[in-house]
Tab-separated table of C-alpha atoms in Angstrom:
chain	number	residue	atom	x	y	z
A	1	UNK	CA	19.992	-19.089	-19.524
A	2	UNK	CA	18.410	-15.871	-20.891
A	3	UNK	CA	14.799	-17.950	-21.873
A	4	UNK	CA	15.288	-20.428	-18.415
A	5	UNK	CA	15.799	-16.605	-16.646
A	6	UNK	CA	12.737	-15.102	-18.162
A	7	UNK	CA	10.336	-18.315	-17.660
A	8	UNK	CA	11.503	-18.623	-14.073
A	9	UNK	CA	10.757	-14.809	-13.626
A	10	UNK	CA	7.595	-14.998	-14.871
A	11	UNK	CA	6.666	-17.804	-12.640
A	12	UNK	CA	8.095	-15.430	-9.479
A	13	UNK	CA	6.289	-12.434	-10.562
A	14	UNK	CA	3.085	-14.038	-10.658
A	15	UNK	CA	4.124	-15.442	-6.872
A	16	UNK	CA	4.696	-12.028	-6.092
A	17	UNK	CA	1.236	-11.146	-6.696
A	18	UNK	CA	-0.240	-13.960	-5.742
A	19	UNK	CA	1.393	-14.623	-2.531
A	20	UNK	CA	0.876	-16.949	-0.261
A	21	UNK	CA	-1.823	-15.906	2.042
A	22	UNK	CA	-1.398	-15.248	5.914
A	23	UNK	CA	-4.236	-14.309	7.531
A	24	UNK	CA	-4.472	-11.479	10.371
A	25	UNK	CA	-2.514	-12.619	13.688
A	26	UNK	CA	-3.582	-9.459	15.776
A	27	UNK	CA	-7.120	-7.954	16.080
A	28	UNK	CA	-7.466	-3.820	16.733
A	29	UNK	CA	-8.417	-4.989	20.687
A	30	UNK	CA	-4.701	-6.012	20.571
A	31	UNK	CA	-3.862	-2.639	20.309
A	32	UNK	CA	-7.034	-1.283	22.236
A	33	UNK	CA	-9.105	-0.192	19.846
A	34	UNK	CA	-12.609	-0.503	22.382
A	35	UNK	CA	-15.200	-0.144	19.355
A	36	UNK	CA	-14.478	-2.382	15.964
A	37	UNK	CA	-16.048	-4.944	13.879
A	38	UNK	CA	-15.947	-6.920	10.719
A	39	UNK	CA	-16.795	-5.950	7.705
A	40	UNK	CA	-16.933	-7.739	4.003
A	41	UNK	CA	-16.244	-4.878	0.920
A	42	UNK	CA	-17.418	-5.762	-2.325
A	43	UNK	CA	-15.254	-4.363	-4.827
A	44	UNK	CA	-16.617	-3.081	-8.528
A	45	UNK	CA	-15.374	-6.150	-10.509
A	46	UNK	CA	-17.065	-9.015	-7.874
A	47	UNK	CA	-14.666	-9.434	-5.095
A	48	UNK	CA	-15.254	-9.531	-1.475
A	49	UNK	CA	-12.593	-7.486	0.994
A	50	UNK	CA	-11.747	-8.896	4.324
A	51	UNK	CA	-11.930	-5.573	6.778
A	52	UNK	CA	-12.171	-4.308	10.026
A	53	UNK	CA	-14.189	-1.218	10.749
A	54	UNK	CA	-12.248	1.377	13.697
A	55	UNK	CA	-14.885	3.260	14.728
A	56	UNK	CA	-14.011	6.906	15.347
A	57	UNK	CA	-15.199	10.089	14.409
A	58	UNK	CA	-17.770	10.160	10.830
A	59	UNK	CA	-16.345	13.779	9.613
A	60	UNK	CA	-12.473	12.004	9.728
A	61	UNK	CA	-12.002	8.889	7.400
A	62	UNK	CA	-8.875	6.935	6.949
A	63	UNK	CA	-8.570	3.996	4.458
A	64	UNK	CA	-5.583	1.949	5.583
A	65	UNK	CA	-3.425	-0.448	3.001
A	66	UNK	CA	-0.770	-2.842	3.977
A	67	UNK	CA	2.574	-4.139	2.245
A	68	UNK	CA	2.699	-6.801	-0.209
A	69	UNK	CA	2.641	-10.566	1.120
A	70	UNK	CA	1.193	-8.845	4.433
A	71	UNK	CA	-2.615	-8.546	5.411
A	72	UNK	CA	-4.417	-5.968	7.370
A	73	UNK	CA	-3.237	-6.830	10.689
A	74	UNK	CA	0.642	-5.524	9.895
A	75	UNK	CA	-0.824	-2.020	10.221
A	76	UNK	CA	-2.588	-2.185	13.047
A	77	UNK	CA	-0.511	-0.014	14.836
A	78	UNK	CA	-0.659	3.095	12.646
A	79	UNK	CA	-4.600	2.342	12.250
A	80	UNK	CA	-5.205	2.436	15.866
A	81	UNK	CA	-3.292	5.668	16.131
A	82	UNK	CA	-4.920	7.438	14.222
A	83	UNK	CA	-8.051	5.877	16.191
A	84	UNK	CA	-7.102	7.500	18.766
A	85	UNK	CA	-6.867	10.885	16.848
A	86	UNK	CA	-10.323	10.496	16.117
A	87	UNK	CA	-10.510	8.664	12.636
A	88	UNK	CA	-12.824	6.175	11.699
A	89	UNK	CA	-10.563	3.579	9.974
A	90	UNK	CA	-11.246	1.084	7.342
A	91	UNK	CA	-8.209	-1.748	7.308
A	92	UNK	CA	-8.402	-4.237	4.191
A	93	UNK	CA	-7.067	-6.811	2.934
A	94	UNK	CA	-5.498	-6.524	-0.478
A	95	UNK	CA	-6.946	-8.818	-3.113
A	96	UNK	CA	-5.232	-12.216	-2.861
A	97	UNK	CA	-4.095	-11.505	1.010
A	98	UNK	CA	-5.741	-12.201	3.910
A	99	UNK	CA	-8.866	-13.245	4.265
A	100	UNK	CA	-10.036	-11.670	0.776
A	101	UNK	CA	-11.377	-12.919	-2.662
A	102	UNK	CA	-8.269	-14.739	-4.799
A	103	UNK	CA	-7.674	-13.055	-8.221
A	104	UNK	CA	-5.778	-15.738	-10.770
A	105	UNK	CA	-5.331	-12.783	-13.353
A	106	UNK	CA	-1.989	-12.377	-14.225
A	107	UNK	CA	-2.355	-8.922	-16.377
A	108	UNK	CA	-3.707	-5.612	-15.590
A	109	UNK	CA	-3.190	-5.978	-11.544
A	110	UNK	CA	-2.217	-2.372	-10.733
A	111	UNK	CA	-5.553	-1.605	-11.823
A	112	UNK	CA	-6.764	-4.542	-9.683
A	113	UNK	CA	-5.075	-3.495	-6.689
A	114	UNK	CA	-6.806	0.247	-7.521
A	115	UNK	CA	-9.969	-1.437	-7.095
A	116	UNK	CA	-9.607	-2.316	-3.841
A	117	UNK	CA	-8.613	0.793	-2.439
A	118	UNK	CA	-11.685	2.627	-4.651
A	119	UNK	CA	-13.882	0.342	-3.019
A	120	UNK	CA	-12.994	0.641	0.187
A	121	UNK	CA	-13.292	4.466	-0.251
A	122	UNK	CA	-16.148	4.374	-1.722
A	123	UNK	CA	-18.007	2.242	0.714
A	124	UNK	CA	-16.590	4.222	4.038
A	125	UNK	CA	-17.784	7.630	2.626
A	126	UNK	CA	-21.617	5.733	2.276
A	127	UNK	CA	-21.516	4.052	5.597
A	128	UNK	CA	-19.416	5.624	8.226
A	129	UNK	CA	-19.036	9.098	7.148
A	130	UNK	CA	-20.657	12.207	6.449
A	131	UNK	CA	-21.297	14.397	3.274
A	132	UNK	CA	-18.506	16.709	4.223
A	133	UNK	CA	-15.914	14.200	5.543
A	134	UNK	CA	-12.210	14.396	5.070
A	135	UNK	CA	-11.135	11.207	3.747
A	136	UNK	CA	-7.534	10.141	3.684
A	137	UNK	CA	-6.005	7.168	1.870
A	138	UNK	CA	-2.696	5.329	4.011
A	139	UNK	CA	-0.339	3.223	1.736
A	140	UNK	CA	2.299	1.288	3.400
A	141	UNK	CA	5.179	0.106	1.304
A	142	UNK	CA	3.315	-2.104	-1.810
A	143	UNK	CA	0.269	-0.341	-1.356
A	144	UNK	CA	1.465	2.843	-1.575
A	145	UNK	CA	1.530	2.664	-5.704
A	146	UNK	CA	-2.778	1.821	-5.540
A	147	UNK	CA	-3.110	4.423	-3.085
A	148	UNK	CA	-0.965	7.045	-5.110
A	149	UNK	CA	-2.903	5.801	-8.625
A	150	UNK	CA	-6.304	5.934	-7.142
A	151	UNK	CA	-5.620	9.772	-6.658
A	152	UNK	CA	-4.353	9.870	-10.088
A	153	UNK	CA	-7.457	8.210	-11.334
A	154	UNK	CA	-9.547	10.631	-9.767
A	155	UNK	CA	-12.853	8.428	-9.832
A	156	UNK	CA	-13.631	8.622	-5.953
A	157	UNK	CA	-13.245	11.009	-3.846
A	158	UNK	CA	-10.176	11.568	-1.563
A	159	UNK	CA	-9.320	14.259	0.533
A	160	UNK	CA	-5.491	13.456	1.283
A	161	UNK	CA	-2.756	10.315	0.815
A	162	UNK	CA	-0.249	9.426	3.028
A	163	UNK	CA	2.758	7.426	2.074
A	164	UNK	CA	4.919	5.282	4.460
A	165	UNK	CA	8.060	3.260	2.747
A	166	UNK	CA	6.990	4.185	-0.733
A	167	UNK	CA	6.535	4.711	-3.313
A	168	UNK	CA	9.213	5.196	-5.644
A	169	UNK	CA	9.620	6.515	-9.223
A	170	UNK	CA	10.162	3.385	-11.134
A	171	UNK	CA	8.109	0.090	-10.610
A	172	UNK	CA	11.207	-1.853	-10.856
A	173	UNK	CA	12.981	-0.463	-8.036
A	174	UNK	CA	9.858	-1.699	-5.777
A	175	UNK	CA	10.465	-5.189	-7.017
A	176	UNK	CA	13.899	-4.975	-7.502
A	177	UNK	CA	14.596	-3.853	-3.809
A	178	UNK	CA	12.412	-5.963	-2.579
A	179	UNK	CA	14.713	-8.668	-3.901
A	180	UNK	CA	17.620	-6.868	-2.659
A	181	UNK	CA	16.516	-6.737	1.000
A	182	UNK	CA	16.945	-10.476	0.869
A	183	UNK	CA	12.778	-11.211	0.219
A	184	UNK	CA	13.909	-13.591	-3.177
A	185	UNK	CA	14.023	-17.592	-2.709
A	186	UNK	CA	17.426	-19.430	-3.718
A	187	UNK	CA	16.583	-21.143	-7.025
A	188	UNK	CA	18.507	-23.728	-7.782
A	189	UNK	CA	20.426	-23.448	-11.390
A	190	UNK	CA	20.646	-19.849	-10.449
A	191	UNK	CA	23.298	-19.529	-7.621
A	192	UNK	CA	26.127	-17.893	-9.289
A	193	UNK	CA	26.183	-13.978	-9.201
A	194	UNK	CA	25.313	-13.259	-12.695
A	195	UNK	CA	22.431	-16.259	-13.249
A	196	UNK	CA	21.235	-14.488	-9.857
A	197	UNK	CA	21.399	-11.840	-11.587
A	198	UNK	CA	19.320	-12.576	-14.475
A	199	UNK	CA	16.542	-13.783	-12.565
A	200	UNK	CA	16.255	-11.111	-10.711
A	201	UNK	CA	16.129	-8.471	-13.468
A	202	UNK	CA	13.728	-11.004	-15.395
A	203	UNK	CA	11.528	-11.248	-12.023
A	204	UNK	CA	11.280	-7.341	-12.032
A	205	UNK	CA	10.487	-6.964	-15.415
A	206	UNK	CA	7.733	-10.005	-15.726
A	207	UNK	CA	6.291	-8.233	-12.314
A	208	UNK	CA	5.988	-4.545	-13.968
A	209	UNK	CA	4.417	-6.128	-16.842
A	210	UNK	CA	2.074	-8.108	-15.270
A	211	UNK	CA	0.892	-4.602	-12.830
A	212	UNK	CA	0.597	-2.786	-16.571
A	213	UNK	CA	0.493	0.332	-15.032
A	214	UNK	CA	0.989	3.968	-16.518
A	215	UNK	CA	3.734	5.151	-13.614
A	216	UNK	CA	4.480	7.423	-12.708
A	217	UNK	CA	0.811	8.776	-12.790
A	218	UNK	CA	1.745	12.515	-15.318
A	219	UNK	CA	1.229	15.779	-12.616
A	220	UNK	CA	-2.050	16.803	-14.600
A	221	UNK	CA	-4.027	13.167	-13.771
A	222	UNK	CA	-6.789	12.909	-11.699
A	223	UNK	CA	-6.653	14.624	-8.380
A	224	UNK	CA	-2.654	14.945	-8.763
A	225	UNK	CA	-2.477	18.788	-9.340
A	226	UNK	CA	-4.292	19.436	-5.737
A	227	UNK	CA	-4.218	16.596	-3.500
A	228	UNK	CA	-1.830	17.284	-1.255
A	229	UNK	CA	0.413	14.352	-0.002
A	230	UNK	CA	2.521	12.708	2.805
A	231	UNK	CA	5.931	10.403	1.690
A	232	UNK	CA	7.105	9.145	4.971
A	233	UNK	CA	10.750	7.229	3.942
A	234	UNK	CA	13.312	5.383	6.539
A	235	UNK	CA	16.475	6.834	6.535
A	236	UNK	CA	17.922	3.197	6.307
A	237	UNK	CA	15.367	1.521	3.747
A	238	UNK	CA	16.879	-0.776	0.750
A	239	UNK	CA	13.466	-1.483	-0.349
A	240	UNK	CA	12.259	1.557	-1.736
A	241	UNK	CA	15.735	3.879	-0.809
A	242	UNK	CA	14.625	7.630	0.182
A	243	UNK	CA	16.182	9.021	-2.978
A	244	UNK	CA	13.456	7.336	-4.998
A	245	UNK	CA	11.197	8.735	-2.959
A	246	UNK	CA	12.097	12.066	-3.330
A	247	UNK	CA	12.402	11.495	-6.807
A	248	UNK	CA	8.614	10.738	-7.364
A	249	UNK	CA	7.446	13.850	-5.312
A	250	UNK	CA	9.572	15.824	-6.941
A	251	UNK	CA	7.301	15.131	-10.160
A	252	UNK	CA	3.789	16.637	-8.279
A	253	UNK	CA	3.074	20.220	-6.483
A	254	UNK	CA	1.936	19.181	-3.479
A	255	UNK	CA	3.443	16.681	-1.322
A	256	UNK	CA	5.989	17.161	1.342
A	257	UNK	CA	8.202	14.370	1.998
A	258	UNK	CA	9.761	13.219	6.085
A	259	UNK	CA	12.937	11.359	5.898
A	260	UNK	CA	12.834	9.480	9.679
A	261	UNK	CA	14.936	6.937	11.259
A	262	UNK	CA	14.089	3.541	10.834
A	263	UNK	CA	14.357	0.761	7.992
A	264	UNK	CA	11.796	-0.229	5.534
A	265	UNK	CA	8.126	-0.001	7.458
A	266	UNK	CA	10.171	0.778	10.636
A	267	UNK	CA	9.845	4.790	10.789
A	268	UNK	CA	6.649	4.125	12.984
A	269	UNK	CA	8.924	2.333	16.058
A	270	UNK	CA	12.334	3.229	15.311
A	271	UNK	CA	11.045	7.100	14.881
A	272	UNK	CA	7.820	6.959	17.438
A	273	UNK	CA	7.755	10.564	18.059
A	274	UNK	CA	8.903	12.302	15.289
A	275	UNK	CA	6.589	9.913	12.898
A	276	UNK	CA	3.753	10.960	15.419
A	277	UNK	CA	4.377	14.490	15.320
A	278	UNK	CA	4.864	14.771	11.448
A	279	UNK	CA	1.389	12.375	10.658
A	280	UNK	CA	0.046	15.081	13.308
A	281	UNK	CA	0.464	18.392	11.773
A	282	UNK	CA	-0.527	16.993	8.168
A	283	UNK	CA	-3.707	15.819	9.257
A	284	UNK	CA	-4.179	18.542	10.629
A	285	UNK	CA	-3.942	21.010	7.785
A	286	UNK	CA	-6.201	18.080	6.176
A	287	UNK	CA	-8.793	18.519	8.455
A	288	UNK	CA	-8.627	22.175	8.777
């Protein structure tokens, strides 16, 4: 059972990060956003992001992630609020989701993932924004760990990250509670509690090898002295619980941390206000 549990979660892991793809099923005008467009981001090791361009203000830049499995169009309603605060907003697709490039590597795919948010970055700053603009990197629930590294790498510059439903201290509680929340397909030969069992902890494992990342990112990396950061955490979420949120903050100088109603990804309804008001006053200190 022990080799049948490790070649199954290999197999799982790799579906993890490959996922099946769903493409966008909202646009920004759904949420009326007057002034967007299309864009196509090439990304440092030849792939081609799927985004859409919010136009807004060019001295207040927001790159905008999405959860894992997902595509650009799940976050549509924090990108077009902050829209409306002015930002000029650059939504992607994750690699392998979407509408974006596939990438059939199985190793190194936290660094991947990095990429994409770099590049994104990178390509906002030289054709939205201006010399001196803040720029501000969302994660929401998977993408949360990129946008957290790509601070830590420190290779492009980023003003501010903000953090909703993630990310936690270990990389196994991401995959593991992402099981737990009921996200895991019934194989059969693994039905009773402990072969369940198995699989799952094989799955997690196989998936935090395959990301091969360094995490959590030491205080001293990259940008992760300074930058100052936003964890936003759902009171009720069993995919990445608050108290692992906490816990990863707790390891950096600089980032204040809003426990709001609401389950995993569900602050932004469940909590409208409050999630409102908090995103509010730390852009604010961003920007001033």
């Amino acid at each position: 059972m022990n080799f049948l549990a490790r070649t199954m979660g290999t197999v799982l892991a790799y579906s993890l990060l490959h996922p099946k793809r769903r493409k966008p099923h909202r646009s920004p005008s759904d949420f009326a956003v007057e002034i967007w467009d299309r864009k196509t981001v090439p990304t440092s090791d030849g792939k081609k992001l799927s985004c859409w361009l919010l136009h807004g203000e060019p001295q207040k830049l927001a790159v905008v992630g999405h959860g894992i499995g997902l595509s650009k169009s799940a976050s549509l309603g924090q990108a077009a609020y902050l829209n409306s605060q002015g930002f000029t907003v650059l939504m992607f697709d994750h690699r392998n989701h979407g509408e974006s490039s596939l990438d059939f590597n199985a190793m190194d795919m936290a660094r991947r993932f990095t990429l994409d948010v770099e590049s994104c970055v990178s390509w906002l700053r030289t054709n939205a924004g201006e010399p001196d603009a803040k720029m501000v990197v969302f994660g929401y629930s998977f993408s949360t760990f990129p946008s957290v590294y790509s601070a830590s790498r420190g290779l492009v510059d980023i003003d501010a990250v903000v953090c909703d439903s993630g990310p936690g201290l270990t990389l196994e509680s991401l995959f593991q509670g992402f099981m737990k929340a009921g996200k895991f397909p019934r194989i059969p030969g693994f039905t009773s509690p402990s072969s369940e069992a198995a699989l799952k902890e094989s799955t997690a494992a196989a998936a935090v090898k395959m990301l091969g990342a360094t995490w959590p990112p030491p205080p001293n990396a990259g940008l992760m002295s300074t930058i100052p950061m936003m964890f936003i955490s759902g009171a009720s979420d069993v995919v990445i619980e608050p108290q692992e949120v906490q816990a990863l903050a707790d390891h950096y100088p600089n980032v204040q941390v809003a426990v709001l109603e609401g389950a995993h990804l569900g602050a932004f309804k469940e909590s409208k206000d409050a999630y409102r008001q908090t995103l509010s006053q730390f852009l604010q200190a961003v920007n001033a």
